[in-house]
Amino acid sequence: MIRPALTEIGIFLIPFAVYALFLLATRSNLVAQSSWPLPSIAKLLLGSLLLVIASFIMLANFSGAPPHSTYIPAHIENGRLVPGVEK
């Protein structure tokens, strides 16, 4: 469960990292408050939220079992554990 959460946090931080690289490339002071004006932070936040929403939609559409599949849970057959499967 931690891997998907860390993935979404990483996706959220991508625009901020790109902006920081832009500041480094333009030789601006990375830690100066004037390099991070509120309108820029708002745009980065909006871009980050759009990326996270898009990733949630992609995750919902392209992961998991196929539609109308049936899950057969793990069970014991002849003393052996048979793992769960989607059919």
mmCIF file of C-alpha atoms in Angstrom:
data_model
loop_
_atom_site.group_PDB
_atom_site.id
_atom_site.type_symbol
_atom_site.label_atom_id
_atom_site.label_comp_id
_atom_site.label_asym_id
_atom_site.label_seq_id
_atom_site.Cartn_x
_atom_site.Cartn_y
_atom_site.Cartn_z
ATOM 1 C CA MET A 1 0.000 0.000 0.000
ATOM 2 C CA ILE A 2 2.942 2.326 0.573
ATOM 3 C CA ARG A 3 4.212 2.030 -3.017
ATOM 4 C CA PRO A 4 1.113 3.576 -4.666
ATOM 5 C CA ALA A 5 1.087 6.357 -2.075
ATOM 6 C CA LEU A 6 4.762 7.163 -2.666
ATOM 7 C CA THR A 7 4.166 7.054 -6.426
ATOM 8 C CA GLU A 8 1.395 9.642 -6.148
ATOM 9 C CA ILE A 9 3.545 11.839 -3.893
ATOM 10 C CA GLY A 10 6.349 11.611 -6.460
ATOM 11 C CA ILE A 11 3.973 12.563 -9.278
ATOM 12 C CA PHE A 12 2.767 15.524 -7.193
ATOM 13 C CA LEU A 13 6.348 16.760 -6.701
ATOM 14 C CA ILE A 14 7.361 16.574 -10.395
ATOM 15 C CA PRO A 15 6.302 20.157 -11.348
ATOM 16 C CA PHE A 16 8.109 21.597 -8.332
ATOM 17 C CA ALA A 17 11.286 19.687 -9.228
ATOM 18 C CA VAL A 18 11.095 20.876 -12.844
ATOM 19 C CA TYR A 19 10.694 24.487 -11.656
ATOM 20 C CA ALA A 20 13.673 24.076 -9.313
ATOM 21 C CA LEU A 21 15.744 22.750 -12.241
ATOM 22 C CA PHE A 22 14.621 25.762 -14.284
ATOM 23 C CA LEU A 23 15.788 28.082 -11.509
ATOM 24 C CA LEU A 24 19.138 26.287 -11.405
ATOM 25 C CA ALA A 25 19.497 26.499 -15.197
ATOM 26 C CA THR A 26 18.796 30.241 -15.192
ATOM 27 C CA ARG A 27 21.223 30.708 -12.289
ATOM 28 C CA SER A 28 18.542 32.179 -10.062
ATOM 29 C CA ASN A 29 18.803 31.943 -6.313
ATOM 30 C CA LEU A 30 16.950 28.711 -5.589
ATOM 31 C CA VAL A 31 16.254 29.423 -1.927
ATOM 32 C CA ALA A 32 15.331 33.104 -2.268
ATOM 33 C CA GLN A 33 11.701 33.896 -1.575
ATOM 34 C CA SER A 34 11.589 36.122 -4.673
ATOM 35 C CA SER A 35 12.270 33.060 -6.858
ATOM 36 C CA TRP A 36 9.080 31.395 -5.619
ATOM 37 C CA PRO A 37 6.288 33.999 -6.054
ATOM 38 C CA LEU A 38 2.783 33.034 -4.972
ATOM 39 C CA PRO A 39 1.311 32.962 -8.523
ATOM 40 C CA SER A 40 4.036 30.541 -9.619
ATOM 41 C CA ILE A 41 3.415 28.301 -6.621
ATOM 42 C CA ALA A 42 -0.327 28.365 -7.373
ATOM 43 C CA LYS A 43 0.318 27.307 -10.983
ATOM 44 C CA LEU A 44 2.664 24.541 -9.840
ATOM 45 C CA LEU A 45 0.083 23.351 -7.328
ATOM 46 C CA LEU A 46 -2.646 23.289 -9.977
ATOM 47 C CA GLY A 47 -0.383 21.397 -12.374
ATOM 48 C CA SER A 48 0.513 18.930 -9.634
ATOM 49 C CA LEU A 49 -3.122 18.287 -8.777
ATOM 50 C CA LEU A 50 -3.990 17.766 -12.450
ATOM 51 C CA LEU A 51 -1.149 15.257 -12.791
ATOM 52 C CA VAL A 52 -2.290 13.349 -9.697
ATOM 53 C CA ILE A 53 -5.916 13.274 -10.895
ATOM 54 C CA ALA A 54 -4.794 12.042 -14.319
ATOM 55 C CA SER A 55 -2.681 9.324 -12.703
ATOM 56 C CA PHE A 56 -5.643 8.210 -10.555
ATOM 57 C CA ILE A 57 -7.810 7.961 -13.683
ATOM 58 C CA MET A 58 -5.114 5.970 -15.509
ATOM 59 C CA LEU A 59 -4.723 3.682 -12.501
ATOM 60 C CA ALA A 60 -8.464 3.046 -12.326
ATOM 61 C CA ASN A 61 -8.804 2.354 -16.048
ATOM 62 C CA PHE A 62 -5.705 0.288 -16.757
ATOM 63 C CA SER A 63 -5.069 -1.772 -13.623
ATOM 64 C CA GLY A 64 -6.880 -4.537 -11.834
ATOM 65 C CA ALA A 65 -8.881 -7.414 -13.195
ATOM 66 C CA PRO A 66 -10.684 -7.281 -16.546
ATOM 67 C CA PRO A 67 -14.380 -6.343 -16.498
ATOM 68 C CA HIS A 68 -16.857 -9.132 -15.695
ATOM 69 C CA SER A 69 -14.120 -11.409 -14.357
ATOM 70 C CA THR A 70 -14.749 -13.656 -11.373
ATOM 71 C CA TYR A 71 -12.356 -13.895 -8.457
ATOM 72 C CA ILE A 72 -11.782 -17.363 -7.072
ATOM 73 C CA PRO A 73 -10.241 -16.956 -3.603
ATOM 74 C CA ALA A 74 -7.325 -19.007 -2.324
ATOM 75 C CA HIS A 75 -8.407 -22.407 -1.080
ATOM 76 C CA ILE A 76 -7.098 -25.829 -0.073
ATOM 77 C CA GLU A 77 -7.289 -28.731 -2.556
ATOM 78 C CA ASN A 78 -5.913 -32.133 -1.613
ATOM 79 C CA GLY A 79 -3.958 -30.601 1.266
ATOM 80 C CA ARG A 80 -2.266 -27.983 -0.945
ATOM 81 C CA LEU A 81 -2.878 -24.238 -1.003
ATOM 82 C CA VAL A 82 -4.164 -23.025 -4.357
ATOM 83 C CA PRO A 83 -3.670 -19.248 -4.778
ATOM 84 C CA GLY A 84 -6.551 -16.973 -5.729
ATOM 85 C CA VAL A 85 -7.076 -16.240 -9.443
ATOM 86 C CA GLU A 86 -9.208 -14.072 -11.711
ATOM 87 C CA LYS A 87 -11.227 -15.943 -14.349
#
